[in-house]
PDB file of C-alpha atoms in Angstrom:
ATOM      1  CA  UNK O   1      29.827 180.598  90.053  1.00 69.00           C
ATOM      2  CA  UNK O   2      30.879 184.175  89.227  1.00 80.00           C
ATOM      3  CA  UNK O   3      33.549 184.805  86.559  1.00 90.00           C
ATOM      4  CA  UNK O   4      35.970 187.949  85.307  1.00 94.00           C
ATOM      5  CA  UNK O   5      34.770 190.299  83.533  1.00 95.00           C
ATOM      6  CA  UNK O   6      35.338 192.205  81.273  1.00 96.00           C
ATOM      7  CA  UNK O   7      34.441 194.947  79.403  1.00 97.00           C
ATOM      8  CA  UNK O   8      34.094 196.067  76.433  1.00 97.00           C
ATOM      9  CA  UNK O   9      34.150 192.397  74.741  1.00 95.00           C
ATOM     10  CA  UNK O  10      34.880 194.480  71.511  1.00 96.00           C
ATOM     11  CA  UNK O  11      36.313 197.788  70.903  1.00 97.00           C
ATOM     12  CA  UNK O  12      37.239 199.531  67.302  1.00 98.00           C
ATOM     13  CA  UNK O  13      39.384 202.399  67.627  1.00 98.00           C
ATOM     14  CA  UNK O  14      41.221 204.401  64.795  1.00 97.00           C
ATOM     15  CA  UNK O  15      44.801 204.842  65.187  1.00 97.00           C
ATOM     16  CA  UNK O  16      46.604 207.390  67.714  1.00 97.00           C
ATOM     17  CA  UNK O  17      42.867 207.352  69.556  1.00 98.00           C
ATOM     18  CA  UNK O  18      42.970 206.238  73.242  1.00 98.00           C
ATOM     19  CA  UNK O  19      41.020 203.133  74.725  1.00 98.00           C
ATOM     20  CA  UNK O  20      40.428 201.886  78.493  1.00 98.00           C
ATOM     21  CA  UNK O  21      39.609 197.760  78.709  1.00 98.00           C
ATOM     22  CA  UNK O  22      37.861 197.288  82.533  1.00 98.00           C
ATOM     23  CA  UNK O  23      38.106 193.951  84.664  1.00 98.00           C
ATOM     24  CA  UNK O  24      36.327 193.060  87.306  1.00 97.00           C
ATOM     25  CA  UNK O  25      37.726 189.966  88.989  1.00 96.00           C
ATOM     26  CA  UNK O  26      36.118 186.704  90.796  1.00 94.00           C
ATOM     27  CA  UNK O  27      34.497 188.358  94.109  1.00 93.00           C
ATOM     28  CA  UNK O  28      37.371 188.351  97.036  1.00 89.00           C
ATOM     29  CA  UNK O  29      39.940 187.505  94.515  1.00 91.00           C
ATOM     30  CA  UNK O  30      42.893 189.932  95.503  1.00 89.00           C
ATOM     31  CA  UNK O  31      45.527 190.087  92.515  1.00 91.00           C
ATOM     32  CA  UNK O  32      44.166 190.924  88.530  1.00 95.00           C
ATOM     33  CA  UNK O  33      46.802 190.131  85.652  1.00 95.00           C
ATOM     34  CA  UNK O  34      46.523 191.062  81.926  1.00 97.00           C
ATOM     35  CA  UNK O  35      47.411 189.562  78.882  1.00 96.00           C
ATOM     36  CA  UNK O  36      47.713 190.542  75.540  1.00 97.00           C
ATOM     37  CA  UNK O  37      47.097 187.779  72.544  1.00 94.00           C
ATOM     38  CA  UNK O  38      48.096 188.812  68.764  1.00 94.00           C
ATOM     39  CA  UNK O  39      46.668 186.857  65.898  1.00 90.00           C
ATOM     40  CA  UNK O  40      47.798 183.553  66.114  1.00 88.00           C
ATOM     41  CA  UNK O  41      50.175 183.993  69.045  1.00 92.00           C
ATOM     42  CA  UNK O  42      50.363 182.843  72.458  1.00 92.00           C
ATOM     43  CA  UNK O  43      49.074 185.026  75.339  1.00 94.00           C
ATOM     44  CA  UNK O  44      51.528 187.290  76.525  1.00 95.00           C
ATOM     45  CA  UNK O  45      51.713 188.567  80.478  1.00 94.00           C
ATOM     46  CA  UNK O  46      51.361 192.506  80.495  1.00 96.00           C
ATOM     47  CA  UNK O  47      51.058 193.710  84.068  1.00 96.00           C
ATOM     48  CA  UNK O  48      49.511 192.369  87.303  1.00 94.00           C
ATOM     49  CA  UNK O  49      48.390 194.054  90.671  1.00 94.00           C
ATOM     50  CA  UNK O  50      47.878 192.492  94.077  1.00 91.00           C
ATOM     51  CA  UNK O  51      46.068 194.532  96.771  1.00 90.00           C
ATOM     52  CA  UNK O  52      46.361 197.398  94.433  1.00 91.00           C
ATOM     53  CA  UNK O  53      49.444 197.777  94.273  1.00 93.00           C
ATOM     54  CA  UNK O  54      51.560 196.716  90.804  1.00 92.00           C
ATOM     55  CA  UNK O  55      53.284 193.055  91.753  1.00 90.00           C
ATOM     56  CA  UNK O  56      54.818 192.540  88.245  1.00 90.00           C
ATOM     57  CA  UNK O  57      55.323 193.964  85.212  1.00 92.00           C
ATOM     58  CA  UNK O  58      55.951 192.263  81.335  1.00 92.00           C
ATOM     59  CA  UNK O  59      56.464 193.143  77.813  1.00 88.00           C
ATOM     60  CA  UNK O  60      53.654 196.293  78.495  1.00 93.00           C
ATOM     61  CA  UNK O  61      54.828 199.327  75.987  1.00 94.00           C
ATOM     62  CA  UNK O  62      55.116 202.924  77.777  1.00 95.00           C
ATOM     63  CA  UNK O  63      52.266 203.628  76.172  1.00 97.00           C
ATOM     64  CA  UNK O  64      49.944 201.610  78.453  1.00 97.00           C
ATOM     65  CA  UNK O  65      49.324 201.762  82.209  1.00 96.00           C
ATOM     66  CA  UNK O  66      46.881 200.260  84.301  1.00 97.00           C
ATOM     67  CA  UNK O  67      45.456 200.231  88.374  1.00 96.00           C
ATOM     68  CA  UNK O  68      43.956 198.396  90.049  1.00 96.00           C
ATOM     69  CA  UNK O  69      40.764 200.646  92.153  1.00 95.00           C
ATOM     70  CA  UNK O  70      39.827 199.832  95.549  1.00 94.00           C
ATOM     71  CA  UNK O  71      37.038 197.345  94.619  1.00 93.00           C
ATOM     72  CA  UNK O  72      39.722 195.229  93.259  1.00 94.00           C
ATOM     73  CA  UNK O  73      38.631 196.110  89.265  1.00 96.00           C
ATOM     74  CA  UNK O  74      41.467 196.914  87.026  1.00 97.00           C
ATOM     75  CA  UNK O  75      41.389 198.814  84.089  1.00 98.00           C
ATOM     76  CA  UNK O  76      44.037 198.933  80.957  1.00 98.00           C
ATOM     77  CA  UNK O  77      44.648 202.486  79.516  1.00 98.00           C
ATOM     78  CA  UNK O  78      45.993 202.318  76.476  1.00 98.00           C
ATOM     79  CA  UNK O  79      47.209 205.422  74.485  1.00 97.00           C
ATOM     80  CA  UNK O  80      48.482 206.450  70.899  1.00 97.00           C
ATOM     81  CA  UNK O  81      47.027 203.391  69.852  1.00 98.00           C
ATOM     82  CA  UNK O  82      49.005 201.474  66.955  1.00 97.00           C
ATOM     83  CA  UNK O  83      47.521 199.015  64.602  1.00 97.00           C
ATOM     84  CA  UNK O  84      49.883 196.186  66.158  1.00 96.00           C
ATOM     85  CA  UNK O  85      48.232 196.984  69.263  1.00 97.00           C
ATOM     86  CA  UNK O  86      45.135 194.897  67.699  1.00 97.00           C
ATOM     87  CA  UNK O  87      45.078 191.960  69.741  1.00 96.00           C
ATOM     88  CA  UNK O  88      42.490 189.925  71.766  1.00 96.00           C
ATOM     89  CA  UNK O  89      43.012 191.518  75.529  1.00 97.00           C
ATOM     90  CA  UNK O  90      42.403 188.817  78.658  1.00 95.00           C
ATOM     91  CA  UNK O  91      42.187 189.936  82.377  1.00 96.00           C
ATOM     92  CA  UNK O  92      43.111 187.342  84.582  1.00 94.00           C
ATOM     93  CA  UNK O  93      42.352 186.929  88.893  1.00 92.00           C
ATOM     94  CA  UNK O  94      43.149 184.941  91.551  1.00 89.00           C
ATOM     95  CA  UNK O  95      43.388 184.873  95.530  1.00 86.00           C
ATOM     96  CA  UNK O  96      47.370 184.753  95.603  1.00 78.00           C
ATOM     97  CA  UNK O  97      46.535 185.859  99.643  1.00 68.00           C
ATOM     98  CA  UNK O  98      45.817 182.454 100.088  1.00 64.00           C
ATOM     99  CA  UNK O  99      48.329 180.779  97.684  1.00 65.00           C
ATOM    100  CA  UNK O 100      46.340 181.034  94.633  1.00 67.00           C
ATOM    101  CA  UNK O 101      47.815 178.205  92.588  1.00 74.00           C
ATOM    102  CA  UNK O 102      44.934 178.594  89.399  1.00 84.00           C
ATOM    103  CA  UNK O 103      44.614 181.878  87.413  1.00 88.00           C
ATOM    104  CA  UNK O 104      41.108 182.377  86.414  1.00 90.00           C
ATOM    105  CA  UNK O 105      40.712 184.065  82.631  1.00 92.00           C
ATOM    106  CA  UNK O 106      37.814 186.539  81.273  1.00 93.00           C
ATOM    107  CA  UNK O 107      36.420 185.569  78.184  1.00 92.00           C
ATOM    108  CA  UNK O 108      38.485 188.846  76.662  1.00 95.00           C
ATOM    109  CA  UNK O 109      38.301 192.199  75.110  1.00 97.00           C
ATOM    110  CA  UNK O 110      38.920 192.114  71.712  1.00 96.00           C
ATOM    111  CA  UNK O 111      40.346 195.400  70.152  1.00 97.00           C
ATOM    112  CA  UNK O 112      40.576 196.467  66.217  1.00 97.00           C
ATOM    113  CA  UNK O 113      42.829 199.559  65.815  1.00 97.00           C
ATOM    114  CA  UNK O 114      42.121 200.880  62.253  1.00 96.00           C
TER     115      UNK O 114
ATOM    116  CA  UNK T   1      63.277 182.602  82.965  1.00 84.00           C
ATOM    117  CA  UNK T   2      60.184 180.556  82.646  1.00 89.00           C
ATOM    118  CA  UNK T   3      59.332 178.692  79.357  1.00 94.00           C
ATOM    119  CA  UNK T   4      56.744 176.461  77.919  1.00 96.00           C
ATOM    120  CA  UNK T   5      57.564 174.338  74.748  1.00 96.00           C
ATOM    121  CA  UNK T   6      54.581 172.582  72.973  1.00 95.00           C
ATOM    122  CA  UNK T   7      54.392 170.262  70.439  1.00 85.00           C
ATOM    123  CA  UNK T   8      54.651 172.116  66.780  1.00 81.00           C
ATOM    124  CA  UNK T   9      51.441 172.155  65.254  1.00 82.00           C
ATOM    125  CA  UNK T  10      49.019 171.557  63.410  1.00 94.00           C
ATOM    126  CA  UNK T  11      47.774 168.535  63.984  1.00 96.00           C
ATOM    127  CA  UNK T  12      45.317 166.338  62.250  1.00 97.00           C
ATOM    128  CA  UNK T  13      43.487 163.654  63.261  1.00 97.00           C
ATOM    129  CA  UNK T  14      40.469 161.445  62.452  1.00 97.00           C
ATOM    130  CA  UNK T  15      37.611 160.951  64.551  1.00 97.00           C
ATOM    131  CA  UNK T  16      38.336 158.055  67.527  1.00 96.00           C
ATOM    132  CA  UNK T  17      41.705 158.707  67.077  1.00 97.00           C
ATOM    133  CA  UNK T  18      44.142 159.271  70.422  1.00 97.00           C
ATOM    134  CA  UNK T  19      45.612 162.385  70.762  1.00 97.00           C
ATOM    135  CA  UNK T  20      48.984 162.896  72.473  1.00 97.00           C
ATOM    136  CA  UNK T  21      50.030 166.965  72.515  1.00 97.00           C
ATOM    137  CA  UNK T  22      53.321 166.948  74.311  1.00 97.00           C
ATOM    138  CA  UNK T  23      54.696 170.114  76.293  1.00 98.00           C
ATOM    139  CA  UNK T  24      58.032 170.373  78.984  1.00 97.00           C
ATOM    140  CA  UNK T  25      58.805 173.108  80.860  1.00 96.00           C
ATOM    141  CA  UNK T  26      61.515 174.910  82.302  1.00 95.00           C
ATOM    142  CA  UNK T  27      61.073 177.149  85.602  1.00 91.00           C
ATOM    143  CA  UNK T  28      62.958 177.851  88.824  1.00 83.00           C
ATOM    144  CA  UNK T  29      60.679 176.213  91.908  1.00 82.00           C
ATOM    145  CA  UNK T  30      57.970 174.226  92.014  1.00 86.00           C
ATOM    146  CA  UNK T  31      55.520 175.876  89.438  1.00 91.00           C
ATOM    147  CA  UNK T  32      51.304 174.639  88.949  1.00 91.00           C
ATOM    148  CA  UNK T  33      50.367 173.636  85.092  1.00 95.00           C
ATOM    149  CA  UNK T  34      47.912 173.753  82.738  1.00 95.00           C
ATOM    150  CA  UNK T  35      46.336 173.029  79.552  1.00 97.00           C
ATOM    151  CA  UNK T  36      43.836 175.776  78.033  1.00 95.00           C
ATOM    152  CA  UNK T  37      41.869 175.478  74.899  1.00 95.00           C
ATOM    153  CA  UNK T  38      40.723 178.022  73.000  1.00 93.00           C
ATOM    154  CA  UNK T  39      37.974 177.908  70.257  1.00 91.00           C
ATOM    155  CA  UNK T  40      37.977 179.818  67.491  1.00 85.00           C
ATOM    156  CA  UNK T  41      36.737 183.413  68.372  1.00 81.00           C
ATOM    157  CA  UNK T  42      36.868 182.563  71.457  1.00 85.00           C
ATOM    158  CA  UNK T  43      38.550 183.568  75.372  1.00 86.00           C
ATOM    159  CA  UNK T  44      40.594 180.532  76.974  1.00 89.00           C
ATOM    160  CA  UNK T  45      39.002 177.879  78.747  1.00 91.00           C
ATOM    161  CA  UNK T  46      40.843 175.929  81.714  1.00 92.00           C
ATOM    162  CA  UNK T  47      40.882 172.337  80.564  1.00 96.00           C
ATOM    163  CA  UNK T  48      42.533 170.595  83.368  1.00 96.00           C
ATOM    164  CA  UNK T  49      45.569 171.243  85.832  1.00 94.00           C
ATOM    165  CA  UNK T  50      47.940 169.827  88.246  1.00 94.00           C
ATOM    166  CA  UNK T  51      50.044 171.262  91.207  1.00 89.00           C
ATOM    167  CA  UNK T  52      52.544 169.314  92.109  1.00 89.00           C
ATOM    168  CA  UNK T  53      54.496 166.108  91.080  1.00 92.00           C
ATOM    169  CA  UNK T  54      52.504 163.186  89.887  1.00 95.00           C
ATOM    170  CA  UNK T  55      49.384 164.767  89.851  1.00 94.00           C
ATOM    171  CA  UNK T  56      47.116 163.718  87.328  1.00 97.00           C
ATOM    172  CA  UNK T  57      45.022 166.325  85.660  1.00 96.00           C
ATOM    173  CA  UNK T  58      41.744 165.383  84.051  1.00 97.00           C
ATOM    174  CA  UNK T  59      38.876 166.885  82.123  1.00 96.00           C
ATOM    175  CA  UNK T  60      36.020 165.721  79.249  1.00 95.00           C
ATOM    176  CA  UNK T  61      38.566 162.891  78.753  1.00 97.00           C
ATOM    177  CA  UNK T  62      41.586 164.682  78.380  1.00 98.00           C
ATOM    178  CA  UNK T  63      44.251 163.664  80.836  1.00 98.00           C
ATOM    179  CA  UNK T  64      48.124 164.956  81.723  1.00 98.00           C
ATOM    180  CA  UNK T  65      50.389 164.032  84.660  1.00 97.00           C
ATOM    181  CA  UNK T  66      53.017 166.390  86.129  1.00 96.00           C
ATOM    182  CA  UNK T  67      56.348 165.040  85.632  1.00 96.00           C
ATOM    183  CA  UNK T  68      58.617 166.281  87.631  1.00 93.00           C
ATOM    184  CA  UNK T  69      61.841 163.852  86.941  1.00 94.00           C
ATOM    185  CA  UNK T  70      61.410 164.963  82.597  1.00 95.00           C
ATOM    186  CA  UNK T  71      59.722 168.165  83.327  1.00 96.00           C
ATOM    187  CA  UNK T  72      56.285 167.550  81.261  1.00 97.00           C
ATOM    188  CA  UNK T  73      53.066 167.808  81.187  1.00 98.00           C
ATOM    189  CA  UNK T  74      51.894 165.673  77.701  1.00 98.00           C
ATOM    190  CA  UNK T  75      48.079 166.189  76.820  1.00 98.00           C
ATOM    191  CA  UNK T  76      46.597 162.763  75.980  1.00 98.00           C
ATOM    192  CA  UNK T  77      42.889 161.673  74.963  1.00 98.00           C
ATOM    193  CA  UNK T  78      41.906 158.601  73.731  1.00 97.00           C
ATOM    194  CA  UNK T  79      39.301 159.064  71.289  1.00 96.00           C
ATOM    195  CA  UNK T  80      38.992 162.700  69.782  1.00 97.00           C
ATOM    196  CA  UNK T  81      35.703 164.047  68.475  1.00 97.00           C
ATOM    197  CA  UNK T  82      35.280 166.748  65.843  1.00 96.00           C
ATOM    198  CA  UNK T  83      33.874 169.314  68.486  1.00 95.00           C
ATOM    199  CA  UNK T  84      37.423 168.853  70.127  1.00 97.00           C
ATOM    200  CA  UNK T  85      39.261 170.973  67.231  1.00 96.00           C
ATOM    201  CA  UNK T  86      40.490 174.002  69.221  1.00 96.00           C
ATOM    202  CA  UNK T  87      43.781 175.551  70.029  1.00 95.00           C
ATOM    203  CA  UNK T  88      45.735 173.785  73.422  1.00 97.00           C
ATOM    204  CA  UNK T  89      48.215 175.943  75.005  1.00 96.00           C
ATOM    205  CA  UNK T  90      50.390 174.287  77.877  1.00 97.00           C
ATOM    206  CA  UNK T  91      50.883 176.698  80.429  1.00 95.00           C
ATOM    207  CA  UNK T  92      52.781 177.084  83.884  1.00 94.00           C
ATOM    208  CA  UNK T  93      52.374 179.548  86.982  1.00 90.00           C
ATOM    209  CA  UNK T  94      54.823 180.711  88.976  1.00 82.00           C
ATOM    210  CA  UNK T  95      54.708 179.722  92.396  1.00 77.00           C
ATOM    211  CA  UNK T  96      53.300 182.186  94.796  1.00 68.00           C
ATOM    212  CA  UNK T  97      50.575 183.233  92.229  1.00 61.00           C
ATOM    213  CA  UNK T  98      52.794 184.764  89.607  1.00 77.00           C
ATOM    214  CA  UNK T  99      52.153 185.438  85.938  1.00 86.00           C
ATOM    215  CA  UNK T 100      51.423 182.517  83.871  1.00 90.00           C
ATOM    216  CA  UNK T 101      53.775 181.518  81.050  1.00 93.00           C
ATOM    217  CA  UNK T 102      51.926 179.924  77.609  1.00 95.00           C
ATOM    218  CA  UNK T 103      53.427 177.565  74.916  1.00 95.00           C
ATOM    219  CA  UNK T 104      52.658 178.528  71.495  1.00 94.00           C
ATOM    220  CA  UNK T 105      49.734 176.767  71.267  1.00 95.00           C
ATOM    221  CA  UNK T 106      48.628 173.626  69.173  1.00 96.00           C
ATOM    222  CA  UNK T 107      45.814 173.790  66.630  1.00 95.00           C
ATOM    223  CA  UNK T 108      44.219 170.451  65.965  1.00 96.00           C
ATOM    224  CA  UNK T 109      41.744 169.191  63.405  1.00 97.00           C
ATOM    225  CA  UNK T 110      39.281 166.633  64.037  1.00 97.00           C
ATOM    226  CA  UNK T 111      37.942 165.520  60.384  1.00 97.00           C
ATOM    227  CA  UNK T 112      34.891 163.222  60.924  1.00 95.00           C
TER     228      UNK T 112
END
């Protein structure tokens, strides 16, 4: 069965440089959530979009913004990157149209800032 | 809001031995939950889930029932293997297809 994904799977950037993380979600899955994961920490709800438009937002700094395009991918933009913003990225999708009760993870971008 | 609470970590365990990994919640409704594990370099993988009360969740011999009445969702297995050393994160969604809400996370050790 398909999966999310994602793209890049890694990503080095230097810091203050700009980065974009893509997601392209189960086919006919209608809502896309991201997550950020630091070293050793839990996964931590960013931002999520349901027939593109943005359903809920989390602990996502100013400095990142994301869409959702009409083919249902998503992507991340992150800017004046800091090396905090390292972290192990995960886009999430499910079919909340039909009373999605599963979330259904990507394997993950990971991204170095240096 | 939501919250997850796991089980402090790590854990440690010999080979054959049975693994309990307890986690409650707190959340307004009726929310779905999970356990995840996560190897090392790795994304998350969806071990097993349940949606509603009493529902028994089960997966590659790991089992958890939804408890509605003490609000947990403990992680059991009866006989561990080394290849099940991971990180488990407990994990609840909203209702209505929401944003999910992790524990900490719980590394354990199998040593042969």
């Amino acid at each position: 069965a398909a999966g999310v994904i994602q793209s890049p799977r890694h990503l080095i950037k230097e810091k203050r440089e700009t980065a974009t993380l893509k997601c392209y979600p189960i086919p006919r899955h209608d809502t896309v959530y991201w997550y950020q994961q630091g070293p050793g920490q839990d996964p931590q709800f960013l931002i999520s979009f349901y027939e593109k438009m943005q359903s809920d937002k989390g602990s996502i700094p100013d400095r990142f913004s994301a869409q959702q395009f009409s083919d249902y991918h998503s992507e991340l933009n992150m800017s004046s990157l800091e090396l905090g913003d390292s972290a192990l990225y995960f886009c999430a999708s499910s079919l909340r149209g039909a009373g999605a009760d599963t979330q259904y993870f990507g394997p993950g971008t990971r991204l170095t800032v240096l | 809001g939501d919250s997850v609470t796991q089980m402090e970590g790590p854990v440690t365990l010999s080979e054959e031995a049975f693994l309990t990994i307890n986690c409650t919640y707190t959340a307004t409704g009726y929310p779905s939950l999970f356990w995840y594990v996560q190897y090392p370099g790795e994304g998350l993988q969806l071990l097993l889930k349940a949606t509603k009360a009493d529902d028994k969740g089960s997966n590659k011999g790991f089992e958890a029932t939804y408890r509605k009445e003490t609000t947990s969702f403990h992680l059991e297995k009866g006989s561990v293997q080394v290849s099940d050393s991971a990180v488990y994160f407990c994990a609840l969604l909203t209702p209505g297809g929401g944003k999910s809400t992790f524990g900490d996370g719980t590394t354990l050790t199998v040593k042969p």
